[in-house]
Amino acid sequence: SSNLIKTRSRPEWRTATTITWSLKRFQMGAQLNTTSEVNHTSFLDANGNAYEVAGQATFNLYAQYRFKGGVLNGTRVRVGARNLFDTPPPLSSDGRPFHIV
């Protein structure tokens, strides 16, 4: 059996930190997602070491409103943004975006 941690798209650490605020029918939330670096094993240096792809952090934000009464009773409307600051993915050994899943 081999250790696959930090290999390809399997980071050693993955975190998701969420905060939510509510007031009556209004709600807001924010989430910070991070992944640690991974080793891109398709590219090895002269010593046989894999190329290390940098970790990544993204920030998500949303606002939500829940209707009360009338035809829309109980309906929720949510708007938000994923990767709010448009952080690009880290680059792989060949200069293309490396998506850590």
PDB file of N, CA and C in Angstrom:
ATOM      1  N   SER A   1       0.834  -1.179   0.000  1.00  0.00           N
ATOM      2  CA  SER A   1       0.000   0.000   0.000  1.00  0.00           C
ATOM      3  C   SER A   1       0.879   1.243   0.000  1.00  0.00           C
ATOM      4  N   SER A   2       0.486   2.238  -0.772  1.00  0.00           N
ATOM      5  CA  SER A   2       1.291   3.460  -0.849  1.00  0.00           C
ATOM      6  C   SER A   2       0.510   4.628  -0.252  1.00  0.00           C
ATOM      7  N   ASN A   3       1.232   5.653   0.148  1.00  0.00           N
ATOM      8  CA  ASN A   3       0.650   6.839   0.745  1.00  0.00           C
ATOM      9  C   ASN A   3       0.312   7.827  -0.372  1.00  0.00           C
ATOM     10  N   LEU A   4      -0.961   8.176  -0.514  1.00  0.00           N
ATOM     11  CA  LEU A   4      -1.392   9.080  -1.574  1.00  0.00           C
ATOM     12  C   LEU A   4      -1.590  10.515  -1.096  1.00  0.00           C
ATOM     13  N   ILE A   5      -1.335  10.781   0.199  1.00  0.00           N
ATOM     14  CA  ILE A   5      -1.500  12.136   0.725  1.00  0.00           C
ATOM     15  C   ILE A   5      -0.488  13.060   0.048  1.00  0.00           C
ATOM     16  N   LYS A   6      -0.964  14.226  -0.356  1.00  0.00           N
ATOM     17  CA  LYS A   6      -0.191  15.255  -1.060  1.00  0.00           C
ATOM     18  C   LYS A   6       0.166  14.845  -2.488  1.00  0.00           C
ATOM     19  N   THR A   7      -0.433  13.788  -3.006  1.00  0.00           N
ATOM     20  CA  THR A   7      -0.150  13.341  -4.363  1.00  0.00           C
ATOM     21  C   THR A   7      -1.295  13.737  -5.279  1.00  0.00           C
ATOM     22  N   ARG A   8      -0.938  14.269  -6.440  1.00  0.00           N
ATOM     23  CA  ARG A   8      -1.917  14.731  -7.428  1.00  0.00           C
ATOM     24  C   ARG A   8      -2.860  15.738  -6.794  1.00  0.00           C
ATOM     25  N   SER A   9      -4.149  15.420  -6.744  1.00  0.00           N
ATOM     26  CA  SER A   9      -5.100  16.403  -6.205  1.00  0.00           C
ATOM     27  C   SER A   9      -5.637  15.977  -4.839  1.00  0.00           C
ATOM     28  N   ARG A  10      -4.804  15.349  -4.030  1.00  0.00           N
ATOM     29  CA  ARG A  10      -5.193  14.943  -2.678  1.00  0.00           C
ATOM     30  C   ARG A  10      -4.365  15.706  -1.649  1.00  0.00           C
ATOM     31  N   PRO A  11      -4.805  16.902  -1.267  1.00  0.00           N
ATOM     32  CA  PRO A  11      -4.024  17.682  -0.297  1.00  0.00           C
ATOM     33  C   PRO A  11      -4.016  17.028   1.082  1.00  0.00           C
ATOM     34  N   GLU A  12      -2.970  17.311   1.844  1.00  0.00           N
ATOM     35  CA  GLU A  12      -2.903  16.795   3.212  1.00  0.00           C
ATOM     36  C   GLU A  12      -3.959  17.463   4.090  1.00  0.00           C
ATOM     37  N   TRP A  13      -4.166  18.770   3.879  1.00  0.00           N
ATOM     38  CA  TRP A  13      -5.125  19.525   4.685  1.00  0.00           C
ATOM     39  C   TRP A  13      -6.129  20.215   3.780  1.00  0.00           C
ATOM     40  N   ARG A  14      -7.373  20.167   4.202  1.00  0.00           N
ATOM     41  CA  ARG A  14      -8.457  20.879   3.525  1.00  0.00           C
ATOM     42  C   ARG A  14      -9.342  21.436   4.637  1.00  0.00           C
ATOM     43  N   THR A  15      -9.589  22.752   4.635  1.00  0.00           N
ATOM     44  CA  THR A  15     -10.421  23.346   5.679  1.00  0.00           C
ATOM     45  C   THR A  15     -11.555  24.159   5.060  1.00  0.00           C
ATOM     46  N   ALA A  16     -12.628  24.283   5.804  1.00  0.00           N
ATOM     47  CA  ALA A  16     -13.748  25.143   5.436  1.00  0.00           C
ATOM     48  C   ALA A  16     -14.221  25.809   6.722  1.00  0.00           C
ATOM     49  N   THR A  17     -14.108  27.122   6.777  1.00  0.00           N
ATOM     50  CA  THR A  17     -14.523  27.888   7.939  1.00  0.00           C
ATOM     51  C   THR A  17     -15.724  28.735   7.535  1.00  0.00           C
ATOM     52  N   THR A  18     -16.825  28.580   8.252  1.00  0.00           N
ATOM     53  CA  THR A  18     -18.066  29.263   7.888  1.00  0.00           C
ATOM     54  C   THR A  18     -18.564  30.106   9.043  1.00  0.00           C
ATOM     55  N   ILE A  19     -19.086  31.288   8.703  1.00  0.00           N
ATOM     56  CA  ILE A  19     -19.739  32.137   9.699  1.00  0.00           C
ATOM     57  C   ILE A  19     -21.074  32.582   9.094  1.00  0.00           C
ATOM     58  N   THR A  20     -22.133  32.537   9.919  1.00  0.00           N
ATOM     59  CA  THR A  20     -23.472  32.901   9.452  1.00  0.00           C
ATOM     60  C   THR A  20     -24.085  33.882  10.442  1.00  0.00           C
ATOM     61  N   TRP A  21     -24.773  34.890   9.892  1.00  0.00           N
ATOM     62  CA  TRP A  21     -25.442  35.898  10.712  1.00  0.00           C
ATOM     63  C   TRP A  21     -26.885  35.984  10.241  1.00  0.00           C
ATOM     64  N   SER A  22     -27.824  35.970  11.189  1.00  0.00           N
ATOM     65  CA  SER A  22     -29.255  36.033  10.846  1.00  0.00           C
ATOM     66  C   SER A  22     -29.950  37.115  11.652  1.00  0.00           C
ATOM     67  N   LEU A  23     -30.916  37.761  11.017  1.00  0.00           N
ATOM     68  CA  LEU A  23     -31.766  38.744  11.683  1.00  0.00           C
ATOM     69  C   LEU A  23     -33.149  38.634  11.058  1.00  0.00           C
ATOM     70  N   LYS A  24     -34.086  38.088  11.823  1.00  0.00           N
ATOM     71  CA  LYS A  24     -35.453  37.845  11.356  1.00  0.00           C
ATOM     72  C   LYS A  24     -35.415  37.018  10.069  1.00  0.00           C
ATOM     73  N   ARG A  25     -35.840  37.570   8.938  1.00  0.00           N
ATOM     74  CA  ARG A  25     -35.898  36.791   7.689  1.00  0.00           C
ATOM     75  C   ARG A  25     -34.677  36.989   6.795  1.00  0.00           C
ATOM     76  N   PHE A  26     -33.694  37.731   7.272  1.00  0.00           N
ATOM     77  CA  PHE A  26     -32.493  38.013   6.486  1.00  0.00           C
ATOM     78  C   PHE A  26     -31.319  37.215   7.038  1.00  0.00           C
ATOM     79  N   GLN A  27     -30.477  36.715   6.159  1.00  0.00           N
ATOM     80  CA  GLN A  27     -29.314  35.939   6.586  1.00  0.00           C
ATOM     81  C   GLN A  27     -28.129  36.242   5.664  1.00  0.00           C
ATOM     82  N   MET A  28     -26.941  36.304   6.255  1.00  0.00           N
ATOM     83  CA  MET A  28     -25.701  36.475   5.486  1.00  0.00           C
ATOM     84  C   MET A  28     -24.727  35.403   5.937  1.00  0.00           C
ATOM     85  N   GLY A  29     -23.863  34.998   5.033  1.00  0.00           N
ATOM     86  CA  GLY A  29     -22.876  33.994   5.379  1.00  0.00           C
ATOM     87  C   GLY A  29     -21.597  34.188   4.596  1.00  0.00           C
ATOM     88  N   ALA A  30     -20.505  33.736   5.180  1.00  0.00           N
ATOM     89  CA  ALA A  30     -19.195  33.810   4.530  1.00  0.00           C
ATOM     90  C   ALA A  30     -18.471  32.501   4.801  1.00  0.00           C
ATOM     91  N   GLN A  31     -17.653  32.084   3.836  1.00  0.00           N
ATOM     92  CA  GLN A  31     -16.901  30.840   3.995  1.00  0.00           C
ATOM     93  C   GLN A  31     -15.505  31.015   3.410  1.00  0.00           C
ATOM     94  N   LEU A  32     -14.524  30.551   4.171  1.00  0.00           N
ATOM     95  CA  LEU A  32     -13.137  30.527   3.728  1.00  0.00           C
ATOM     96  C   LEU A  32     -12.745  29.066   3.543  1.00  0.00           C
ATOM     97  N   ASN A  33     -12.328  28.716   2.335  1.00  0.00           N
ATOM     98  CA  ASN A  33     -11.894  27.355   2.012  1.00  0.00           C
ATOM     99  C   ASN A  33     -10.403  27.370   1.722  1.00  0.00           C
ATOM    100  N   THR A  34      -9.665  26.439   2.313  1.00  0.00           N
ATOM    101  CA  THR A  34      -8.233  26.348   2.048  1.00  0.00           C
ATOM    102  C   THR A  34      -7.850  24.909   1.730  1.00  0.00           C
ATOM    103  N   THR A  35      -6.835  24.757   0.910  1.00  0.00           N
ATOM    104  CA  THR A  35      -6.223  23.454   0.646  1.00  0.00           C
ATOM    105  C   THR A  35      -4.717  23.633   0.725  1.00  0.00           C
ATOM    106  N   SER A  36      -4.049  22.618   1.260  1.00  0.00           N
ATOM    107  CA  SER A  36      -2.594  22.675   1.352  1.00  0.00           C
ATOM    108  C   SER A  36      -1.975  22.279   0.009  1.00  0.00           C
ATOM    109  N   GLU A  37      -0.675  22.426  -0.074  1.00  0.00           N
ATOM    110  CA  GLU A  37       0.041  22.109  -1.310  1.00  0.00           C
ATOM    111  C   GLU A  37      -0.056  20.624  -1.635  1.00  0.00           C
ATOM    112  N   VAL A  38       0.133  20.300  -2.913  1.00  0.00           N
ATOM    113  CA  VAL A  38       0.149  18.906  -3.370  1.00  0.00           C
ATOM    114  C   VAL A  38       1.365  18.692  -4.261  1.00  0.00           C
ATOM    115  N   ASN A  39       1.771  17.444  -4.412  1.00  0.00           N
ATOM    116  CA  ASN A  39       2.891  17.101  -5.284  1.00  0.00           C
ATOM    117  C   ASN A  39       2.365  16.648  -6.633  1.00  0.00           C
ATOM    118  N   HIS A  40       2.833  17.290  -7.681  1.00  0.00           N
ATOM    119  CA  HIS A  40       2.448  16.960  -9.053  1.00  0.00           C
ATOM    120  C   HIS A  40       3.436  15.903  -9.544  1.00  0.00           C
ATOM    121  N   THR A  41       3.038  14.654  -9.466  1.00  0.00           N
ATOM    122  CA  THR A  41       3.966  13.549  -9.745  1.00  0.00           C
ATOM    123  C   THR A  41       4.228  13.313 -11.228  1.00  0.00           C
ATOM    124  N   SER A  42       3.559  14.052 -12.104  1.00  0.00           N
ATOM    125  CA  SER A  42       3.820  13.908 -13.544  1.00  0.00           C
ATOM    126  C   SER A  42       5.126  14.595 -13.936  1.00  0.00           C
ATOM    127  N   PHE A  43       5.652  15.433 -13.043  1.00  0.00           N
ATOM    128  CA  PHE A  43       6.895  16.148 -13.326  1.00  0.00           C
ATOM    129  C   PHE A  43       7.860  15.936 -12.161  1.00  0.00           C
ATOM    130  N   LEU A  44       9.026  15.380 -12.452  1.00  0.00           N
ATOM    131  CA  LEU A  44      10.045  15.158 -11.426  1.00  0.00           C
ATOM    132  C   LEU A  44      11.296  15.940 -11.786  1.00  0.00           C
ATOM    133  N   ASP A  45      11.986  16.473 -10.771  1.00  0.00           N
ATOM    134  CA  ASP A  45      13.236  17.180 -11.037  1.00  0.00           C
ATOM    135  C   ASP A  45      14.371  16.150 -11.182  1.00  0.00           C
ATOM    136  N   ALA A  46      15.592  16.626 -11.353  1.00  0.00           N
ATOM    137  CA  ALA A  46      16.741  15.741 -11.584  1.00  0.00           C
ATOM    138  C   ALA A  46      16.983  14.787 -10.418  1.00  0.00           C
ATOM    139  N   ASN A  47      16.524  15.153  -9.231  1.00  0.00           N
ATOM    140  CA  ASN A  47      16.696  14.293  -8.055  1.00  0.00           C
ATOM    141  C   ASN A  47      15.512  13.349  -7.824  1.00  0.00           C
ATOM    142  N   GLY A  48      14.525  13.369  -8.712  1.00  0.00           N
ATOM    143  CA  GLY A  48      13.360  12.504  -8.579  1.00  0.00           C
ATOM    144  C   GLY A  48      12.276  13.051  -7.673  1.00  0.00           C
ATOM    145  N   ASN A  49      12.372  14.332  -7.294  1.00  0.00           N
ATOM    146  CA  ASN A  49      11.360  14.958  -6.439  1.00  0.00           C
ATOM    147  C   ASN A  49      10.229  15.514  -7.291  1.00  0.00           C
ATOM    148  N   ALA A  50       8.986  15.332  -6.831  1.00  0.00           N
ATOM    149  CA  ALA A  50       7.819  15.833  -7.553  1.00  0.00           C
ATOM    150  C   ALA A  50       7.731  17.357  -7.443  1.00  0.00           C
ATOM    151  N   TYR A  51       7.138  17.982  -8.470  1.00  0.00           N
ATOM    152  CA  TYR A  51       6.888  19.420  -8.480  1.00  0.00           C
ATOM    153  C   TYR A  51       5.808  19.730  -7.440  1.00  0.00           C
ATOM    154  N   GLU A  52       6.046  20.697  -6.551  1.00  0.00           N
ATOM    155  CA  GLU A  52       5.073  21.057  -5.529  1.00  0.00           C
ATOM    156  C   GLU A  52       4.177  22.177  -6.032  1.00  0.00           C
ATOM    157  N   VAL A  53       2.873  21.897  -6.072  1.00  0.00           N
ATOM    158  CA  VAL A  53       1.874  22.878  -6.473  1.00  0.00           C
ATOM    159  C   VAL A  53       1.390  23.582  -5.209  1.00  0.00           C
ATOM    160  N   ALA A  54       1.377  24.909  -5.227  1.00  0.00           N
ATOM    161  CA  ALA A  54       1.011  25.705  -4.051  1.00  0.00           C
ATOM    162  C   ALA A  54      -0.415  25.423  -3.598  1.00  0.00           C
ATOM    163  N   GLY A  55      -0.680  25.632  -2.315  1.00  0.00           N
ATOM    164  CA  GLY A  55      -2.029  25.523  -1.769  1.00  0.00           C
ATOM    165  C   GLY A  55      -2.876  26.687  -2.250  1.00  0.00           C
ATOM    166  N   GLN A  56      -4.122  26.698  -1.836  1.00  0.00           N
ATOM    167  CA  GLN A  56      -5.030  27.730  -2.310  1.00  0.00           C
ATOM    168  C   GLN A  56      -6.030  28.101  -1.229  1.00  0.00           C
ATOM    169  N   ALA A  57      -6.484  29.350  -1.262  1.00  0.00           N
ATOM    170  CA  ALA A  57      -7.543  29.819  -0.369  1.00  0.00           C
ATOM    171  C   ALA A  57      -8.564  30.591  -1.202  1.00  0.00           C
ATOM    172  N   THR A  58      -9.841  30.310  -0.991  1.00  0.00           N
ATOM    173  CA  THR A  58     -10.906  31.049  -1.674  1.00  0.00           C
ATOM    174  C   THR A  58     -11.934  31.496  -0.642  1.00  0.00           C
ATOM    175  N   PHE A  59     -12.672  32.551  -0.980  1.00  0.00           N
ATOM    176  CA  PHE A  59     -13.641  33.158  -0.069  1.00  0.00           C
ATOM    177  C   PHE A  59     -14.991  33.252  -0.758  1.00  0.00           C
ATOM    178  N   ASN A  60     -16.024  32.751  -0.102  1.00  0.00           N
ATOM    179  CA  ASN A  60     -17.385  32.802  -0.634  1.00  0.00           C
ATOM    180  C   ASN A  60     -18.250  33.676   0.278  1.00  0.00           C
ATOM    181  N   LEU A  61     -19.268  34.322  -0.304  1.00  0.00           N
ATOM    182  CA  LEU A  61     -20.144  35.218   0.442  1.00  0.00           C
ATOM    183  C   LEU A  61     -21.557  35.095  -0.111  1.00  0.00           C
ATOM    184  N   TYR A  62     -22.581  35.143   0.768  1.00  0.00           N
ATOM    185  CA  TYR A  62     -23.951  35.115   0.280  1.00  0.00           C
ATOM    186  C   TYR A  62     -24.862  35.931   1.191  1.00  0.00           C
ATOM    187  N   ALA A  63     -26.015  36.321   0.636  1.00  0.00           N
ATOM    188  CA  ALA A  63     -27.089  36.973   1.381  1.00  0.00           C
ATOM    189  C   ALA A  63     -28.390  36.275   0.986  1.00  0.00           C
ATOM    190  N   GLN A  64     -29.274  36.124   1.964  1.00  0.00           N
ATOM    191  CA  GLN A  64     -30.507  35.377   1.727  1.00  0.00           C
ATOM    192  C   GLN A  64     -31.681  36.071   2.400  1.00  0.00           C
ATOM    193  N   TYR A  65     -32.833  35.980   1.756  1.00  0.00           N
ATOM    194  CA  TYR A  65     -34.064  36.537   2.334  1.00  0.00           C
ATOM    195  C   TYR A  65     -35.153  35.469   2.250  1.00  0.00           C
ATOM    196  N   ARG A  66     -35.891  35.276   3.347  1.00  0.00           N
ATOM    197  CA  ARG A  66     -36.996  34.307   3.384  1.00  0.00           C
ATOM    198  C   ARG A  66     -38.309  35.086   3.468  1.00  0.00           C
ATOM    199  N   PHE A  67     -39.190  34.839   2.511  1.00  0.00           N
ATOM    200  CA  PHE A  67     -40.485  35.511   2.480  1.00  0.00           C
ATOM    201  C   PHE A  67     -41.426  34.894   3.506  1.00  0.00           C
ATOM    202  N   LYS A  68     -42.277  35.751   4.070  1.00  0.00           N
ATOM    203  CA  LYS A  68     -43.268  35.295   5.052  1.00  0.00           C
ATOM    204  C   LYS A  68     -44.636  35.832   4.628  1.00  0.00           C
ATOM    205  N   GLY A  69     -45.557  34.924   4.409  1.00  0.00           N
ATOM    206  CA  GLY A  69     -46.906  35.310   4.002  1.00  0.00           C
ATOM    207  C   GLY A  69     -47.032  35.439   2.495  1.00  0.00           C
ATOM    208  N   GLY A  70     -48.247  35.427   2.046  1.00  0.00           N
ATOM    209  CA  GLY A  70     -48.525  35.599   0.624  1.00  0.00           C
ATOM    210  C   GLY A  70     -48.141  34.395  -0.218  1.00  0.00           C
ATOM    211  N   VAL A  71     -48.123  34.620  -1.490  1.00  0.00           N
ATOM    212  CA  VAL A  71     -47.862  33.547  -2.455  1.00  0.00           C
ATOM    213  C   VAL A  71     -46.435  32.992  -2.347  1.00  0.00           C
ATOM    214  N   LEU A  72     -45.489  33.774  -1.872  1.00  0.00           N
ATOM    215  CA  LEU A  72     -44.094  33.340  -1.747  1.00  0.00           C
ATOM    216  C   LEU A  72     -43.746  32.841  -0.348  1.00  0.00           C
ATOM    217  N   ASN A  73     -44.727  32.596   0.481  1.00  0.00           N
ATOM    218  CA  ASN A  73     -44.495  32.183   1.866  1.00  0.00           C
ATOM    219  C   ASN A  73     -43.513  31.003   1.936  1.00  0.00           C
ATOM    220  N   GLY A  74     -42.462  31.181   2.720  1.00  0.00           N
ATOM    221  CA  GLY A  74     -41.457  30.137   2.902  1.00  0.00           C
ATOM    222  C   GLY A  74     -40.393  30.076   1.815  1.00  0.00           C
ATOM    223  N   THR A  75     -40.561  30.846   0.762  1.00  0.00           N
ATOM    224  CA  THR A  75     -39.580  30.861  -0.332  1.00  0.00           C
ATOM    225  C   THR A  75     -38.331  31.616   0.103  1.00  0.00           C
ATOM    226  N   ARG A  76     -37.168  31.052  -0.220  1.00  0.00           N
ATOM    227  CA  ARG A  76     -35.897  31.715   0.068  1.00  0.00           C
ATOM    228  C   ARG A  76     -35.251  32.168  -1.235  1.00  0.00           C
ATOM    229  N   VAL A  77     -34.737  33.384  -1.226  1.00  0.00           N
ATOM    230  CA  VAL A  77     -33.985  33.908  -2.363  1.00  0.00           C
ATOM    231  C   VAL A  77     -32.571  34.160  -1.866  1.00  0.00           C
ATOM    232  N   ARG A  78     -31.585  33.571  -2.552  1.00  0.00           N
ATOM    233  CA  ARG A  78     -30.187  33.697  -2.132  1.00  0.00           C
ATOM    234  C   ARG A  78     -29.346  34.185  -3.305  1.00  0.00           C
ATOM    235  N   VAL A  79     -28.510  35.181  -3.036  1.00  0.00           N
ATOM    236  CA  VAL A  79     -27.517  35.642  -4.017  1.00  0.00           C
ATOM    237  C   VAL A  79     -26.155  35.558  -3.352  1.00  0.00           C
ATOM    238  N   GLY A  80     -25.158  35.270  -4.149  1.00  0.00           N
ATOM    239  CA  GLY A  80     -23.834  35.147  -3.568  1.00  0.00           C
ATOM    240  C   GLY A  80     -22.760  35.077  -4.621  1.00  0.00           C
ATOM    241  N   ALA A  81     -21.553  34.950  -4.138  1.00  0.00           N
ATOM    242  CA  ALA A  81     -20.386  34.856  -5.019  1.00  0.00           C
ATOM    243  C   ALA A  81     -19.449  33.788  -4.483  1.00  0.00           C
ATOM    244  N   ARG A  82     -19.037  32.893  -5.358  1.00  0.00           N
ATOM    245  CA  ARG A  82     -18.005  31.918  -5.021  1.00  0.00           C
ATOM    246  C   ARG A  82     -16.683  32.478  -5.502  1.00  0.00           C
ATOM    247  N   ASN A  83     -15.640  32.233  -4.728  1.00  0.00           N
ATOM    248  CA  ASN A  83     -14.313  32.760  -5.053  1.00  0.00           C
ATOM    249  C   ASN A  83     -14.412  34.265  -5.295  1.00  0.00           C
ATOM    250  N   LEU A  84     -14.904  34.960  -4.300  1.00  0.00           N
ATOM    251  CA  LEU A  84     -15.210  36.390  -4.369  1.00  0.00           C
ATOM    252  C   LEU A  84     -14.059  37.237  -4.916  1.00  0.00           C
ATOM    253  N   PHE A  85     -12.832  36.922  -4.541  1.00  0.00           N
ATOM    254  CA  PHE A  85     -11.692  37.725  -4.968  1.00  0.00           C
ATOM    255  C   PHE A  85     -11.040  37.189  -6.237  1.00  0.00           C
ATOM    256  N   ASP A  86     -11.720  36.254  -6.917  1.00  0.00           N
ATOM    257  CA  ASP A  86     -11.266  35.686  -8.191  1.00  0.00           C
ATOM    258  C   ASP A  86      -9.827  35.179  -8.110  1.00  0.00           C
ATOM    259  N   THR A  87      -9.541  34.432  -7.045  1.00  0.00           N
ATOM    260  CA  THR A  87      -8.212  33.865  -6.853  1.00  0.00           C
ATOM    261  C   THR A  87      -7.971  32.784  -7.898  1.00  0.00           C
ATOM    262  N   PRO A  88      -6.944  32.933  -8.732  1.00  0.00           N
ATOM    263  CA  PRO A  88      -6.702  31.907  -9.745  1.00  0.00           C
ATOM    264  C   PRO A  88      -6.149  30.638  -9.110  1.00  0.00           C
ATOM    265  N   PRO A  89      -6.389  29.492  -9.745  1.00  0.00           N
ATOM    266  CA  PRO A  89      -5.823  28.256  -9.200  1.00  0.00           C
ATOM    267  C   PRO A  89      -4.298  28.276  -9.310  1.00  0.00           C
ATOM    268  N   PRO A  90      -3.614  27.509  -8.464  1.00  0.00           N
ATOM    269  CA  PRO A  90      -2.158  27.442  -8.570  1.00  0.00           C
ATOM    270  C   PRO A  90      -1.765  26.806  -9.909  1.00  0.00           C
ATOM    271  N   LEU A  91      -0.533  27.051 -10.320  1.00  0.00           N
ATOM    272  CA  LEU A  91      -0.070  26.538 -11.609  1.00  0.00           C
ATOM    273  C   LEU A  91       0.658  25.211 -11.441  1.00  0.00           C
ATOM    274  N   SER A  92       0.455  24.322 -12.411  1.00  0.00           N
ATOM    275  CA  SER A  92       1.150  23.036 -12.407  1.00  0.00           C
ATOM    276  C   SER A  92       2.542  23.223 -13.022  1.00  0.00           C
ATOM    277  N   SER A  93       3.273  22.137 -13.125  1.00  0.00           N
ATOM    278  CA  SER A  93       4.648  22.195 -13.632  1.00  0.00           C
ATOM    279  C   SER A  93       4.724  22.691 -15.072  1.00  0.00           C
ATOM    280  N   ASP A  94       3.644  22.531 -15.840  1.00  0.00           N
ATOM    281  CA  ASP A  94       3.659  22.983 -17.236  1.00  0.00           C
ATOM    282  C   ASP A  94       3.014  24.349 -17.411  1.00  0.00           C
ATOM    283  N   GLY A  95       2.719  25.037 -16.309  1.00  0.00           N
ATOM    284  CA  GLY A  95       2.193  26.394 -16.368  1.00  0.00           C
ATOM    285  C   GLY A  95       0.682  26.488 -16.529  1.00  0.00           C
ATOM    286  N   ARG A  96      -0.011  25.365 -16.575  1.00  0.00           N
ATOM    287  CA  ARG A  96      -1.473  25.375 -16.690  1.00  0.00           C
ATOM    288  C   ARG A  96      -2.087  25.383 -15.287  1.00  0.00           C
ATOM    289  N   PRO A  97      -3.346  25.852 -15.169  1.00  0.00           N
ATOM    290  CA  PRO A  97      -4.022  25.830 -13.863  1.00  0.00           C
ATOM    291  C   PRO A  97      -4.146  24.405 -13.344  1.00  0.00           C
ATOM    292  N   PHE A  98      -3.863  24.233 -12.070  1.00  0.00           N
ATOM    293  CA  PHE A  98      -3.955  22.924 -11.414  1.00  0.00           C
ATOM    294  C   PHE A  98      -5.107  22.993 -10.449  1.00  0.00           C
ATOM    295  N   HIS A  99      -6.175  22.277 -10.718  1.00  0.00           N
ATOM    296  CA  HIS A  99      -7.379  22.318  -9.886  1.00  0.00           C
ATOM    297  C   HIS A  99      -7.315  21.220  -8.829  1.00  0.00           C
ATOM    298  N   ILE A 100      -7.262  21.642  -7.582  1.00  0.00           N
ATOM    299  CA  ILE A 100      -7.292  20.694  -6.471  1.00  0.00           C
ATOM    300  C   ILE A 100      -8.757  20.441  -6.162  1.00  0.00           C
ATOM    301  N   VAL A 101      -9.173  19.200  -6.245  1.00  0.00           N
ATOM    302  CA  VAL A 101     -10.587  18.867  -6.047  1.00  0.00           C
ATOM    303  C   VAL A 101     -10.895  18.493  -4.629  1.00  0.00           C
TER     304      VAL A 101
END
